[in-house]
Coordinates of C-alpha atoms and ligand atoms in Angstrom, one line a residue:
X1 CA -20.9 3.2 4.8
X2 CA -22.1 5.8 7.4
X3 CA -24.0 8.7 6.2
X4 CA -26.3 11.3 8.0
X5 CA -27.7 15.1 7.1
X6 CA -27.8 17.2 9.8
X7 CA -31.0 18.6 8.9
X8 CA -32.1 15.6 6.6
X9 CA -34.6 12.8 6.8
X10 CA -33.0 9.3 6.9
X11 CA -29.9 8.1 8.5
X12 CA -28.4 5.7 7.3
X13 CA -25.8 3.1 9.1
X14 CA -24.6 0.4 7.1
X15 CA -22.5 -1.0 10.3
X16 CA -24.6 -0.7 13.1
X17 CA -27.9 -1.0 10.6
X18 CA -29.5 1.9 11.9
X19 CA -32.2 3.7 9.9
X20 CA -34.2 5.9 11.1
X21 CA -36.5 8.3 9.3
X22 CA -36.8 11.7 11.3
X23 CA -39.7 13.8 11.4
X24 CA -39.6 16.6 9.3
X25 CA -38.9 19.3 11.7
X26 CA -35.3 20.6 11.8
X27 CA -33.2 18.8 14.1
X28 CA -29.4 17.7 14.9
X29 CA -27.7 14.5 15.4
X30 CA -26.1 13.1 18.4
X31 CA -24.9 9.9 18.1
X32 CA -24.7 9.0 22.5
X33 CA -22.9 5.9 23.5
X34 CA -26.0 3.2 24.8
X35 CA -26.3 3.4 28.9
X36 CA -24.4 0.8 30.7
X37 CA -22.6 -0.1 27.2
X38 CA -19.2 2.1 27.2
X39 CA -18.5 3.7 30.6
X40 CA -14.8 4.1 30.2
X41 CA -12.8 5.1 27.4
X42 CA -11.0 1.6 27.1
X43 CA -14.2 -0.1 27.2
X44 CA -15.8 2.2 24.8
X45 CA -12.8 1.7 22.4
X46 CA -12.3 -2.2 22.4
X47 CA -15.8 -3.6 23.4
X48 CA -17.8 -2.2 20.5
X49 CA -20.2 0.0 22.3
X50 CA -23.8 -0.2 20.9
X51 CA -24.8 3.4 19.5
X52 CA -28.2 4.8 20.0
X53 CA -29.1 7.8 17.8
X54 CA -30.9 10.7 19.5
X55 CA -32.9 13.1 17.7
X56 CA -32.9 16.6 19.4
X57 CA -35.7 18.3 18.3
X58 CA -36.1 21.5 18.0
X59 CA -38.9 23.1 19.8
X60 CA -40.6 26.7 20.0
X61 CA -39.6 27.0 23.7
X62 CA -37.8 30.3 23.6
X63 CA -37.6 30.3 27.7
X64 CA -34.8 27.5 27.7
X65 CA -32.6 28.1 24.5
X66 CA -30.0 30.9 26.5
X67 CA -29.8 28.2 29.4
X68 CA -28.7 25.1 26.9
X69 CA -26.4 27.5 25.7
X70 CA -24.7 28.1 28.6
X71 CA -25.0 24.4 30.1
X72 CA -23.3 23.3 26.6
X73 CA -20.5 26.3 27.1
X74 CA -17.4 24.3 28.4
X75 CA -18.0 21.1 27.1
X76 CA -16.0 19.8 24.4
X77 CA -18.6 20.5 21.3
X78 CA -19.1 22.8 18.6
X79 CA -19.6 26.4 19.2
X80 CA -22.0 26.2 16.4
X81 CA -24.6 24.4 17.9
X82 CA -24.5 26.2 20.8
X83 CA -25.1 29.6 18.7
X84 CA -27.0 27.6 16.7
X85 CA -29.4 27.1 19.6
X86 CA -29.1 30.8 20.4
X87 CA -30.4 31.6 17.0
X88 CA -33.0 29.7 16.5
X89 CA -34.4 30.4 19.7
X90 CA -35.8 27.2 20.1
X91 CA -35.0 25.3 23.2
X92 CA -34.3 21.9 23.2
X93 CA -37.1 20.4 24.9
X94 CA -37.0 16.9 24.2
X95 CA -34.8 14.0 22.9
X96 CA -36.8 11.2 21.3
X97 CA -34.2 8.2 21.7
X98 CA -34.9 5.5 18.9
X99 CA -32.6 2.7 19.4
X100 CA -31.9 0.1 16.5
X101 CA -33.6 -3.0 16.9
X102 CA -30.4 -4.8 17.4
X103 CA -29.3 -2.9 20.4
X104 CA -28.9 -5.2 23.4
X105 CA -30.9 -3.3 25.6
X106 CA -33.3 -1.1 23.5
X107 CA -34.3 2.2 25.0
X108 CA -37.6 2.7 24.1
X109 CA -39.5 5.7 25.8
X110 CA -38.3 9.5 24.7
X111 CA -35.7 10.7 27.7
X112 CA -35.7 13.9 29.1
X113 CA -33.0 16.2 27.5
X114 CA -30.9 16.4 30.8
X115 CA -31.5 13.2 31.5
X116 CA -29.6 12.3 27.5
X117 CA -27.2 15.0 28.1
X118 CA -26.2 13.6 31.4
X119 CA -25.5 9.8 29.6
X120 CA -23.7 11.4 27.4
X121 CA -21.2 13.2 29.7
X122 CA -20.8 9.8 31.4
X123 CA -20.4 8.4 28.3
X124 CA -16.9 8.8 27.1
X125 CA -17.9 8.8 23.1
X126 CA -21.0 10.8 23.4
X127 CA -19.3 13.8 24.9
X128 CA -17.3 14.7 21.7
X129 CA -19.6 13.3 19.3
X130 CA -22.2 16.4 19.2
X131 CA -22.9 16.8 15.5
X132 CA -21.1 13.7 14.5
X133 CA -21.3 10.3 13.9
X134 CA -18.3 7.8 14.7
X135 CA -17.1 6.7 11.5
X136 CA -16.6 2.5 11.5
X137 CA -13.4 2.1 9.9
X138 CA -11.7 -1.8 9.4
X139 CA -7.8 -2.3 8.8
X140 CA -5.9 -4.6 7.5
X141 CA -2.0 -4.4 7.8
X142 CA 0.4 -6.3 5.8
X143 CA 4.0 -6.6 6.7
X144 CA 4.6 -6.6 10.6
X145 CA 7.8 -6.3 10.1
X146 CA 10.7 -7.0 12.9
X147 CA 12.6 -4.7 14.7
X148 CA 13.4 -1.6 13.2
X149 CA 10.9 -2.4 10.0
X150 CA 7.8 0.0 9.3
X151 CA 5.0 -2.7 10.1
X152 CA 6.1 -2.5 13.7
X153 CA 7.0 1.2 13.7
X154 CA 2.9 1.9 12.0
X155 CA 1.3 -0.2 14.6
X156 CA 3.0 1.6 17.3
X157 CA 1.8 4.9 15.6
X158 CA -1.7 3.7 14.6
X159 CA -2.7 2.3 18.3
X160 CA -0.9 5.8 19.8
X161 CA -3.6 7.6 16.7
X162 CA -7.3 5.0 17.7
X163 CA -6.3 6.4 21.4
X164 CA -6.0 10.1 20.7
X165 CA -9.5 9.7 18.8
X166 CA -11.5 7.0 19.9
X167 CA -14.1 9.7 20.4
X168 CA -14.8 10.5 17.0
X169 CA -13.4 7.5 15.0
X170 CA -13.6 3.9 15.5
X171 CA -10.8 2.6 13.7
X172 CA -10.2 -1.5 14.0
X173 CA -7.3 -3.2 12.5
X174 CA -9.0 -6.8 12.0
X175 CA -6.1 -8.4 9.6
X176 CA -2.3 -7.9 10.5
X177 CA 0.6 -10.6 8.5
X178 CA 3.8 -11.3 7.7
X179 CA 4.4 -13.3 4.7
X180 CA 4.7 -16.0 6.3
X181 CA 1.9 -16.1 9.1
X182 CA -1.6 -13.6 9.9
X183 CA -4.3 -12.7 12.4
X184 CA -7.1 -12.3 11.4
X185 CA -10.2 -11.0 13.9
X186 CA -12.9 -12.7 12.1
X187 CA -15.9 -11.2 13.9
X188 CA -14.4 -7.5 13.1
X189 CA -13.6 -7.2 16.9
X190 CA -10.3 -4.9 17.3
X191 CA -7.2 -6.7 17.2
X192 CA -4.9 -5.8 20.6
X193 CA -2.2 -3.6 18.8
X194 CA 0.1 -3.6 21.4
X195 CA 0.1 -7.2 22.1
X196 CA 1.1 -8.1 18.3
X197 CA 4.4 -8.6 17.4
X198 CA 6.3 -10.3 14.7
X199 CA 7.3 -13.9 16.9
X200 CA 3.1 -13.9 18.4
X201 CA 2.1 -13.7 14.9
X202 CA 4.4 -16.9 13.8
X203 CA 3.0 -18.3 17.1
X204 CA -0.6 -17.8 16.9
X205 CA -1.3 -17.0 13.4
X206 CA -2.6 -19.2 10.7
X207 CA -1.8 -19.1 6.8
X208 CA -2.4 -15.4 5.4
X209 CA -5.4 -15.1 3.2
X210 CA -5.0 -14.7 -0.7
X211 CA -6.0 -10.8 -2.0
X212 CA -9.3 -12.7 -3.1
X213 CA -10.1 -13.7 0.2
X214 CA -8.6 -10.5 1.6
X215 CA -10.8 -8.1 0.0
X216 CA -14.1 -10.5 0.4
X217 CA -13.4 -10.5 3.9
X218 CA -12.9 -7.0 4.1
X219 CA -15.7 -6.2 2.3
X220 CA -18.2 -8.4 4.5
X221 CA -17.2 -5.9 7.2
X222 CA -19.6 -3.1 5.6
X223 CA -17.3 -1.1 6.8
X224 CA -14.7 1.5 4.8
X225 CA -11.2 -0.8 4.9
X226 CA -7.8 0.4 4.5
X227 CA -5.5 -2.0 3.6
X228 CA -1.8 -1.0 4.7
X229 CA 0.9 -2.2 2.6
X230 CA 4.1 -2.2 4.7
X231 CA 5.9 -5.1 2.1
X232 CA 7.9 -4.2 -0.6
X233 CA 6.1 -6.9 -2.4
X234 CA 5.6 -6.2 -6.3
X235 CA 3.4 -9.2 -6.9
X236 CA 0.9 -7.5 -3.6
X237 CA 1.3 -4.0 -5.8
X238 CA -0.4 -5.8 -9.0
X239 CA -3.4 -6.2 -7.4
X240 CA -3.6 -3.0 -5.3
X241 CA -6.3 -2.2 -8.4
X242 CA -8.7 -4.8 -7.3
X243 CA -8.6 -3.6 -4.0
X244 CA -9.3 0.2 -5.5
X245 CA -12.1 -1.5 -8.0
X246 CA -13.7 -2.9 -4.8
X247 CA -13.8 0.6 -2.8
X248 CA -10.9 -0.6 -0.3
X249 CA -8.5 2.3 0.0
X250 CA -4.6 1.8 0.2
X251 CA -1.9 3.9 2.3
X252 CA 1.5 2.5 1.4
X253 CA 5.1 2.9 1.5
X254 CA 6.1 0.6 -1.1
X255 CA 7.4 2.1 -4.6
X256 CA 6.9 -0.8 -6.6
X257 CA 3.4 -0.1 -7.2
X258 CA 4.0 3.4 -8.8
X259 CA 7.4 2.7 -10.1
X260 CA 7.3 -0.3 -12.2
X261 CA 5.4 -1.1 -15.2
X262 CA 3.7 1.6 -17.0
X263 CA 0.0 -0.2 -17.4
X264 CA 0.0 -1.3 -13.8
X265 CA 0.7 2.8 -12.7
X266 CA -2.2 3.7 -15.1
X267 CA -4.3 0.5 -14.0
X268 CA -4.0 2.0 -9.8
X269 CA -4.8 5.6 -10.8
X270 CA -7.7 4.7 -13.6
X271 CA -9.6 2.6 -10.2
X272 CA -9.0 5.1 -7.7
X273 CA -11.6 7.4 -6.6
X274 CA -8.6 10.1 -6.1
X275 CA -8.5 10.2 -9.8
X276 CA -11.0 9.1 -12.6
X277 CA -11.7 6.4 -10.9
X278 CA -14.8 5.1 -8.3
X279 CA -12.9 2.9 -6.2
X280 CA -10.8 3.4 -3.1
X281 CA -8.5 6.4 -2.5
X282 CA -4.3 5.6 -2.9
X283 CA -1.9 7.8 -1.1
X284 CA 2.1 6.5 -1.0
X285 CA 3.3 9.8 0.2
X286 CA 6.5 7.5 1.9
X287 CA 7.3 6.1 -1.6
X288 CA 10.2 9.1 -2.0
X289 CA 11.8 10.9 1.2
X290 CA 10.0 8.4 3.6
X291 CA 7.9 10.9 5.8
X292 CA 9.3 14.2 4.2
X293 CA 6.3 16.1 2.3
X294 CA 7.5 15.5 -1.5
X295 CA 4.8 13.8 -2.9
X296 CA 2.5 15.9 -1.3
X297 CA 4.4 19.0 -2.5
X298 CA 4.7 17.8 -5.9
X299 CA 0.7 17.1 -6.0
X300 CA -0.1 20.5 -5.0
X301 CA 2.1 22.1 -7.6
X302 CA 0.5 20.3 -10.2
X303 CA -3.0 20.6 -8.8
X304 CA -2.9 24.5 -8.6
X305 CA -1.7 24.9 -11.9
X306 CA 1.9 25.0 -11.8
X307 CA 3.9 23.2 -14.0
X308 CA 7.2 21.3 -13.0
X309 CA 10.1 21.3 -15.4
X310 CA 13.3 20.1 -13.6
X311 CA 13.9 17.8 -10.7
X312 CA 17.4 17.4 -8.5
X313 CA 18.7 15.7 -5.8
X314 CA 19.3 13.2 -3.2
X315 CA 16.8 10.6 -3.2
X316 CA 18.7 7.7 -0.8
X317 CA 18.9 7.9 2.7
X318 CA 20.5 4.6 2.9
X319 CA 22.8 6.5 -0.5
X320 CA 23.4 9.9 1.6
X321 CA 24.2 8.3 4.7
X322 CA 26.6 6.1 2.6
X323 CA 28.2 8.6 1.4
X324 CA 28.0 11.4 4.1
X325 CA 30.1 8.7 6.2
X326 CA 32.4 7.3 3.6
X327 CA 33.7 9.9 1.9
X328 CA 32.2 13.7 4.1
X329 CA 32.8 16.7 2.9
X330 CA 35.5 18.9 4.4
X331 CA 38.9 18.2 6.6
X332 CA 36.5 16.9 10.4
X333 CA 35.3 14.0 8.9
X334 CA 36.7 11.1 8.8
X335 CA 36.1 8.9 6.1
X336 CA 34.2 5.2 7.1
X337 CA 34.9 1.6 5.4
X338 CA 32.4 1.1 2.7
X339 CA 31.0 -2.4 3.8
X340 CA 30.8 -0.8 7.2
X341 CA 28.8 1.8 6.8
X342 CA 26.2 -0.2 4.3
X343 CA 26.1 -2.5 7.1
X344 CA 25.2 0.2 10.2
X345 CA 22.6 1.4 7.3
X346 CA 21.0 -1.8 7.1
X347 CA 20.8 -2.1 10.7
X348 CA 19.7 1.2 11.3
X349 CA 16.2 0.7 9.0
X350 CA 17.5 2.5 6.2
X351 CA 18.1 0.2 3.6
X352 CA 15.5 -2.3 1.2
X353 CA 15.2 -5.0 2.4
X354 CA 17.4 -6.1 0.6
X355 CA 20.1 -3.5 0.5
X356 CA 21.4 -4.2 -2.8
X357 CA 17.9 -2.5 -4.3
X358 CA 19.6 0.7 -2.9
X359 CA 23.4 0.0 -4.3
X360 CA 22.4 -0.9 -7.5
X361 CA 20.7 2.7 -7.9
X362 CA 17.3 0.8 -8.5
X363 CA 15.4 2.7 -5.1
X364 CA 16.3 6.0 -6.5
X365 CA 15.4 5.3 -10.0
X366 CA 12.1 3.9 -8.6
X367 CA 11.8 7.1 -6.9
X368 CA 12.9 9.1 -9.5
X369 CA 10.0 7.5 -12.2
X370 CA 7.5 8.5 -9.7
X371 CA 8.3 12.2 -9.7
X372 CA 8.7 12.2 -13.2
X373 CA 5.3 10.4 -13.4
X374 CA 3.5 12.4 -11.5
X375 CA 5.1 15.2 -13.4
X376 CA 3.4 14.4 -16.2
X377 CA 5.9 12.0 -18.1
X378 CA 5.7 8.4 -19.6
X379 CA 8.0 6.6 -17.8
X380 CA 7.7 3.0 -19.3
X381 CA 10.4 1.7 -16.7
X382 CA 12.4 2.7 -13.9
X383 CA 15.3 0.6 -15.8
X384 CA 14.4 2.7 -19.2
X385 CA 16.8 5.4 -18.7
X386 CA 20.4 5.4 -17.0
X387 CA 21.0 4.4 -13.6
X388 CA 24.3 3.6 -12.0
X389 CA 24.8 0.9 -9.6
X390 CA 27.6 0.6 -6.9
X391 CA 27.6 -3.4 -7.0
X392 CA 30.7 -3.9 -7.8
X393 CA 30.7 -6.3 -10.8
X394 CA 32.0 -9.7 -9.1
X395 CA 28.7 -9.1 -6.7
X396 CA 26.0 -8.9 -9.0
X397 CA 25.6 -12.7 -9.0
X398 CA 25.7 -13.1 -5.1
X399 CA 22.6 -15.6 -4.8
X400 CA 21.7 -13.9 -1.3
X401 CA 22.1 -10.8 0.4
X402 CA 23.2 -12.3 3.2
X403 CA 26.4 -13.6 0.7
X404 CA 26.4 -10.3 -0.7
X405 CA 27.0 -8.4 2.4
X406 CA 29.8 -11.0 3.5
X407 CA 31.8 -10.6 0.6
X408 CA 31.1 -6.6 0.4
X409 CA 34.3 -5.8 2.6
X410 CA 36.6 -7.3 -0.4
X411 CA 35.8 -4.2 -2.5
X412 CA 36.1 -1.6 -0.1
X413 CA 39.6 -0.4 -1.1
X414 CA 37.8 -0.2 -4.9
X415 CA 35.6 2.1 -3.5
X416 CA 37.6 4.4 -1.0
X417 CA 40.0 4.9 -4.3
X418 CA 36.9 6.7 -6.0
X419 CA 36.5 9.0 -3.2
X420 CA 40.5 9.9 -3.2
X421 CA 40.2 10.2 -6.7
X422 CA 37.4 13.2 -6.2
X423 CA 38.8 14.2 -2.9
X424 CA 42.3 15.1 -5.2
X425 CA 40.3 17.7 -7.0
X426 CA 39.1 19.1 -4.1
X427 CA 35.4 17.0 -4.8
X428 CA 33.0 14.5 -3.0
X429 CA 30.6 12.2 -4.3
X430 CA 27.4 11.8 -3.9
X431 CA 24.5 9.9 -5.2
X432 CA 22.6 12.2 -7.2
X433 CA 19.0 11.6 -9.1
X434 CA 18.0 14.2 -11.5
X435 CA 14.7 14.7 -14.6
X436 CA 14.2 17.2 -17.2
X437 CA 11.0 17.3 -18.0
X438 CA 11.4 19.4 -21.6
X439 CA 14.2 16.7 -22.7
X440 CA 12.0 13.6 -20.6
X441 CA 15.7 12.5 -19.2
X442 CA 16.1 11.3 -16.0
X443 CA 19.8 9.7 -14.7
X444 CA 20.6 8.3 -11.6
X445 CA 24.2 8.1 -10.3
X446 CA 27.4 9.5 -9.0
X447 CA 28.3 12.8 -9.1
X448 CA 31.6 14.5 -8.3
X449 CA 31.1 18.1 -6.3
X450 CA 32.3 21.3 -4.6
X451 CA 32.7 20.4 -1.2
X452 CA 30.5 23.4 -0.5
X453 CA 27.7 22.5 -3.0
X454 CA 24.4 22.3 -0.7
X455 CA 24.1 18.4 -1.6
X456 CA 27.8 17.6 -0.4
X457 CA 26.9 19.0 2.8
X458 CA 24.1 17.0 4.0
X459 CA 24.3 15.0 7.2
X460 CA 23.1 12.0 8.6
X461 CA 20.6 10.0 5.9
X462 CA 19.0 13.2 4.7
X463 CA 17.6 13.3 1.0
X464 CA 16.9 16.8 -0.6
X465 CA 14.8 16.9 -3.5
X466 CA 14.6 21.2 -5.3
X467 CA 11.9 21.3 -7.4
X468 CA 11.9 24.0 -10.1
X469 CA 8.5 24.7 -11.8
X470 CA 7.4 27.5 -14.1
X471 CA 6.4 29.6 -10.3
X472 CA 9.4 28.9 -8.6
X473 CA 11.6 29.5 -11.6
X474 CA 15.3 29.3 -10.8
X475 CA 14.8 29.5 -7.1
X476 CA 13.8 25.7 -6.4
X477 CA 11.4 24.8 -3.8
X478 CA 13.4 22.7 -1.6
X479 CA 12.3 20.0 0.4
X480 CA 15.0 18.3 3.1
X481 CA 15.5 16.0 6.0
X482 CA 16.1 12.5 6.9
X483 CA 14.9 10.4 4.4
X484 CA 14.9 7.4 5.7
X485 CA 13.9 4.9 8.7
X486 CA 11.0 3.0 10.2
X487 CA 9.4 5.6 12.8
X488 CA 9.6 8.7 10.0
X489 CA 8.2 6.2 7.2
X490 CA 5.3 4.9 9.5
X491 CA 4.9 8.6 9.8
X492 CA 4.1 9.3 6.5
X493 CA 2.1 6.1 6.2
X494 CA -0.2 7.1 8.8
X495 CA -0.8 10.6 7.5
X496 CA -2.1 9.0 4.2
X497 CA -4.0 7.1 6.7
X498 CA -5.8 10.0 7.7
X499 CA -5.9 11.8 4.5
X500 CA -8.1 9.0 3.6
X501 CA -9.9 9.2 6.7
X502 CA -10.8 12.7 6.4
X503 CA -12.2 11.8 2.7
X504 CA -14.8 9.0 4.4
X505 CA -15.5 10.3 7.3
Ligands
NDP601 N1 12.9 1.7 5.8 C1 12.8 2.9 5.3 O1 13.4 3.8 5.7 C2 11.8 3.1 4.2 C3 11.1 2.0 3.7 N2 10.2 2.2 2.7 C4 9.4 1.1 2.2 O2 8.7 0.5 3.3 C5 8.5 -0.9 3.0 C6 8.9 -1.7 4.2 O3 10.3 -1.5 4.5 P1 11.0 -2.1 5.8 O4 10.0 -2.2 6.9 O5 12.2 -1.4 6.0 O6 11.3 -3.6 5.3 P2 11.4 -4.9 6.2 O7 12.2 -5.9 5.4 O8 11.8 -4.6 7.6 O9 9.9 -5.5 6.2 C7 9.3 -5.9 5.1 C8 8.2 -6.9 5.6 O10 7.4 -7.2 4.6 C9 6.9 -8.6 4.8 N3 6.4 -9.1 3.6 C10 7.1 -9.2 2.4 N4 6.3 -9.8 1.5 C11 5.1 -9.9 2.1 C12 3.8 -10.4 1.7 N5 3.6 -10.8 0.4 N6 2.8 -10.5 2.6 C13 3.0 -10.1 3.9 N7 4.2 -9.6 4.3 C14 5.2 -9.5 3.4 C15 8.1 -9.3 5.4 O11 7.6 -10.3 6.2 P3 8.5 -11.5 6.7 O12 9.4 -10.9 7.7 O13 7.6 -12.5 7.2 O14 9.2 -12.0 5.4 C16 8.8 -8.2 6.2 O15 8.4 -8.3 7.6 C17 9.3 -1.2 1.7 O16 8.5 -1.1 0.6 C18 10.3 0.0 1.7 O17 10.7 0.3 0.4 C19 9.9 3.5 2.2 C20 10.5 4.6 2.7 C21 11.6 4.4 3.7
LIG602 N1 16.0 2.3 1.2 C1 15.4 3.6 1.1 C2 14.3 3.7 2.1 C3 13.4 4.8 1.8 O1 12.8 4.8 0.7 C4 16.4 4.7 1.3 O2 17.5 4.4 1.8 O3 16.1 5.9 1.0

């Protein structure tokens, strides 16, 4: 925990241990990377540059305060404090440097204000970080996953993210596994993002830690920790409120947290400090539509009042992109083998993974309960109302999916005849979700419709989702794109990311 006032009395750093109890004239923070610590960006952002804390006091020197406006005038700082100088008329006429104790190389004599200033231009951190104090953050990341996964997709994001703002956050992933293997930086050093990949980490990694162990050693960091949930693990989601009740915040893509058993829904949102809770925020914005804004959308709604009373749409990218290719709406397309388009799916990134969870209707009624969950409903189940599946019946004991997707191609003439069978009338199908929230019933399944209906004539692996509320009334808000794939999920993963930095910071 980092905390400062800008006009208070005591600072306090639990990372870098630095308290220091200002005198009690006004003054402003500047947080100025140590001299001869951090004299390049890289080396500011992996070597863990020592911060010294610089107190600019105020002074009644008049004479100066129009120059320090103008010398601050360019650089890349807050208007405010240079208007803020103006105002007060005060010059800045000296900077008391008190360095914490565990600074390498204390700096113990007061500095000159140009002679601070001009550390702090050299210094790539201290430039930016008028007014502000670079928040410690630690991260853990579960589920690299291979090639096309989100794990892999995230990292690349997050490292792209700590480079764009290495100047006002420090953001360290110190815990990065696959189920079978981990890294784990044990000294809270930054791990090399780029350098991790799914076959290093089976090389180099030792046995991942339990959740126990997990959150103790994230908690030793006395740092904020985010742990990243990339797995589509249920037995990880079960303890996501231990993590919560121990003030470690979760961004996560997985639905099985929010979309399986009632209690452990209730348990989540009763620890988490973006509820009733005191623990660590939870944002799973990529749980429906990967990175499109429906969670989001369907929080604000609620959270300003409105209320939502009917839900529709296309919930499956894998399911759209199915069906878009298999049986498309209208004379140019023409229609795909079943097995052959689940198959591209699955390699493009769209699917589970294990791709049955999206033929048997089960990733669309898991979205579906959170929707309806978040709309205010008790959902006990996202197997407690109807939901169709597309296995076809001699499948449903395939012991693998590997077997399952072997044997698929035997039942694609089953499944072209249901598509002739609509096409006759003059019909598609399409995989359709839907909730009422007046009746409380939701169904999942196939739906036969006008080739011109606007859900018949989505491309690619795009979900829609209308939402009509009591505002909105029949004109539904409508949210649409591709919903689904790794770089649009890690997308969506990362913006909780920063939702929760923006709360901690
Ligand atoms: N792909 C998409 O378009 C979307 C995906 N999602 C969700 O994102 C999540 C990831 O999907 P995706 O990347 O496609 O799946 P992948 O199968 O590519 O990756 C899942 C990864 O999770 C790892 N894993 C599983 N269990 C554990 C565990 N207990 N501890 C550590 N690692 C574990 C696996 O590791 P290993 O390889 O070692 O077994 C695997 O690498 C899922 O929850 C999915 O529902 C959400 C929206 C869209
Ligand atoms: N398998 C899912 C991935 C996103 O949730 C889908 O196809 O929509």
């Amino acid at each position: 925990m980092v905390s400062h006032r800008e006009h208070g009395h005591r600072i306090h750093s639990a990372h870098s241990k630095i308290m220091i109890s200002a005198p009690a004239r006004r003054e402003s923070l500047v947080k100025i990377t140590q001299p001869g610590k951090a004299s390049s960006p890289a080396e500011g952002r992996t070597g863990g540059p020592a911060y010294a804390i610089g107190l600019f006091q105020a002074s009644a020197d008049a004479a100066d305060s129009a120059d320090i406006g103008q010398r601050l005038q360019g650089w890349p700082t807050d208007s405010s404090m240079i208007s803020s100088c103006r105002r007060r008329q005060a010059a800045l006429s000296r900077v008391l440097f008190k360095v914490a104790q565990r600074l390498p190389t204390p700096i113990a004599e007061p500095l000159s204000f140009w002679t601070s200033t001009a550390i702090a231009r050299n210094s790539f951190t201290g430039i930016n970080s008028l007014h502000t104090m670079t928040k410690d953050i630690k991260v853990a990341i579960i589920a690299l996953s291979g090639v096309g996964g989100v794990g892999k997709a995230f990292i690349a994001q997050l490292d792209n993210y700590i480079q764009r703002n290495h100047a006002t956050i420090s953001i360290s992933v110190v815990y990065v596994a696959r189920s079978s293997a981990a890294i784990i930086s044990r000294d809270y050093s930054p791990l090399p993002l780029t350098a991790i990949v799914p076959e290093k980490l089976d090389a180099v990694g030792g046995p991942p830690l339990s959740v126990p162990d997990l959150i103790q050693f994230l908690k030793n960091s006395g740092s904020e920790a985010i742990v990243i949930d990339n797995t589509s693990s249920i037995e990880l989601a079960r303890q996501y409120p231990d993590f919560l009740k121990a003030g470690i915040h979760i961004a996560t893509p997985n639905k099985k947290g929010f979309s399986s058993e009632e209690s452990l829904w209730n348990d989540i949102f009763a620890a988490a400090g973006n509820n009733t809770g005191s623990g660590g925020y939870v944002f799973h914005e990529s749980t429906v539509g990967a990175g499109l804004p429906v969670i989001s959308t369907i929080k604000d709604l609620i959270d300003t009042g409105d209320e939502v009373e009917r839900i529709e749409g296309v919930f499956s990218g894998t399911l759209s992109f199915l069906f878009n290719q298999f049986a498309p709406a209208g004379e140019s397309g023409a229609a795909k083998a079943f097995s052959e388009v689940v198959k591209f799916a699955k390699d493009a990134g769209y699917t589970e993974p294990d791709p049955r969870d999206d033929l048997n209707g089960m990733d669309v009624a898991r979205k579906l309960t959170i929707l309806a969950r978040l709309s205010g409903l008790a959902i006990p189940s996202p197997t407690s109302f109807p939901v169709q599946s597309l296995i076809p019946k001699p499948l449903e004991s395939a012991s693998s999916s590997q077997e399952f997707m072997a044997n698929l191609p035997n039942y694609d003439a089953e499944m072209g005849q249901l598509a002739e069978e609509a096409k006759k009338e003059g019909k598609v199908i399409r995989f359709v979700g839907s909730m009422d929230v007046a009746s409380k019933a939701l169904k999942v399944g196939l739906e036969k419709l006008d080739a011109s209906h606007p859900i018949a004539t989505l491309k690619g692996s795009d979900n829609v989702v209308a939402f009509y509320t009591k505002r909105y009334g029949d004109r539904a808000l409508v949210v649409q794109g591709a919903g689904a794939g790794a770089d649009l999920t890690a997308m969506g993963v990362l913006s909780d990311v920063i939702k929760i930095i923006e709360r901690i910071k």
